[in-house]
Steps between C-alpha positions, in 0.01 A plus 500: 500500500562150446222247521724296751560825695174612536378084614781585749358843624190393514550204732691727711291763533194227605725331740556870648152558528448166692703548729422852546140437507433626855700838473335580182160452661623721802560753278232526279271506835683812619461659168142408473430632861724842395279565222125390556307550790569237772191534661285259371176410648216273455168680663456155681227588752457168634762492686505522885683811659731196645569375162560817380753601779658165437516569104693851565754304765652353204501837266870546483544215279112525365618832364822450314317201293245748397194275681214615600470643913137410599451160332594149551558421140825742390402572175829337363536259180823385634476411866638094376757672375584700816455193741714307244791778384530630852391231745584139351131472572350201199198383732297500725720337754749691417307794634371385798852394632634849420195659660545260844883645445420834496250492809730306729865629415549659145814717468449711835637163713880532435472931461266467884786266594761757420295805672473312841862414525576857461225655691608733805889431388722773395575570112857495552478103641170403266704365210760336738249324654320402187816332339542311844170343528473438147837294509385334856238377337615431151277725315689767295216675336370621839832780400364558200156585574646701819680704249199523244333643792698726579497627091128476481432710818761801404319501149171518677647795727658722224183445302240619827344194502592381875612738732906488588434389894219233374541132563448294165163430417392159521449323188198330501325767259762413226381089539142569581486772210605266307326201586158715454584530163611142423143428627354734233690368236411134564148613502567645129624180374268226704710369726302657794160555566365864633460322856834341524634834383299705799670234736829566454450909436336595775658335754840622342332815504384483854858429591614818341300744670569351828871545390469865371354859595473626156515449117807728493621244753407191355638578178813640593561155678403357136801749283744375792411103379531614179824670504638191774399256189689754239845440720453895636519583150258832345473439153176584255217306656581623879475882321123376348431328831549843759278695176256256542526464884429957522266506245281173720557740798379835310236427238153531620432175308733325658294176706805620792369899505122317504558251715568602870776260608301308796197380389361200681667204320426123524731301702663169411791324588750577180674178400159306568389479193 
């Protein structure tokens, strides 16, 4: 090959890998979570059964990054590179406006906005009404998410994880899950201290098992955000996430098989901090 022509493929192939940065990662985190164990743990013992229970709330995601269940720290060398690659988060400030987003809104505002429009009204006027209101008040991408819904929730069905008469789950366990782990991560790189972390998990936390009856519950609502923010798309990482999700729910290490579901949390109000 040509010196010029390899320069040329070179350049290429690194501008690729730029821009295709995030799917790579998403990849090689399924792949790492197919073949290793994904249940990593600490043996942190100073940790308060609330903590604890407020640790596990955010175990779909803690899981399919490899981090330890039962620790504050994650065990991860990249977590910057997480909050950076998947986030936009480059500070400190960048991560406490994300975390105020997530507590007060996140992406369950528009998808709750779509759910109570269509609540009690029959499937054959639903998407007629959608379309309507959505023009009436000139926002277009209330139709979209109506029909993402409607995607995400017949995935969910086929695949047993929501029962075919079931209303859809609320989403808060797909921003809170989330947000728990954003916490952890800051606390890996500095930009939070352990008590600013513990106020913002375990109110989130608190929030969450007011909102749910079970794990199984909780983290189905957490594969319906995921699958909403996929477009109602399966593709490799939803297959990882529901292997991940039975094996929380069936291995006897598993924090949600030793943790009963309604321990005595600490309240809080959630977007205080």
């Amino acid at each position: 090959m040509p010196t010029y022509a390899y320069f040329a493929f070179v350049v290429v192939a690194i501008s690729w890998i730029v821009r295709n940065k995030a799917r790579l990662l998403s990849i090689q985190r399924a792949i790492g979570g197919i073949l290793g164990d994904p249940l990593r743990f600490k043996g942190d013992t100073a940790l308060s059964s609330e903590q604890r229970w407020a640790i596990a709330a955010g175990a779909d995601l803690a899981v399919r990054n490899g981090q330890f269940l039962d620790a504050l720290p994650t065990g991860l060398t990249h977590a910057h590179e997480i909050l950076s690659t998947w986030w936009g988060i480059e500070s400190r400030e960048d991560a406490l406006d994300m975390l105020r987003h997530l507590a007060r809104e996140g992406h369950r505002a528009s998808y709750q906005q779509v759910v109570t429009l269509v609540r009690g009204q029959p499937e054959s006027q639903q998407r007629a009404l959608i379309e309507r209101v959505a023009f009436d008040i000139e926002q277009p991408e209330l139709a979209e998410t109506f029909e993402t819904l409607l995607a995400s929730q017949r995935l969910l069905v086929d695949d047993g994880l929501l029962a075919a008469d079931a209303a859809p789950p609320n989403l808060l366990a797909w921003d809170l899950g989330r947000l728990i782990n954003i916490c952890r991560w800051c606390f890996d790189v500095g930009w939070l201290s352990e008590e600013e972390c513990w106020r913002h998990i375990l109110p989130a936390a608190d929030a969450l098992q007011r909102e749910y009856d079970s794990w199984s519950e909780l983290s189905t609502a957490y594969v319906m955000g995921f699958v909403m923010w996929k477009g109602g798309d399966p593709d490799l990482e939803y297959g990882v996430l529901k292997s991940d999700r039975k094996l929380l729910l069936s291995d006897a290490r598993s924090p949600w098989k030793r943790l009963a579901f309604s321990p005595v949390l600490l309240g809080g109000e959630l977007a205080r901090a």
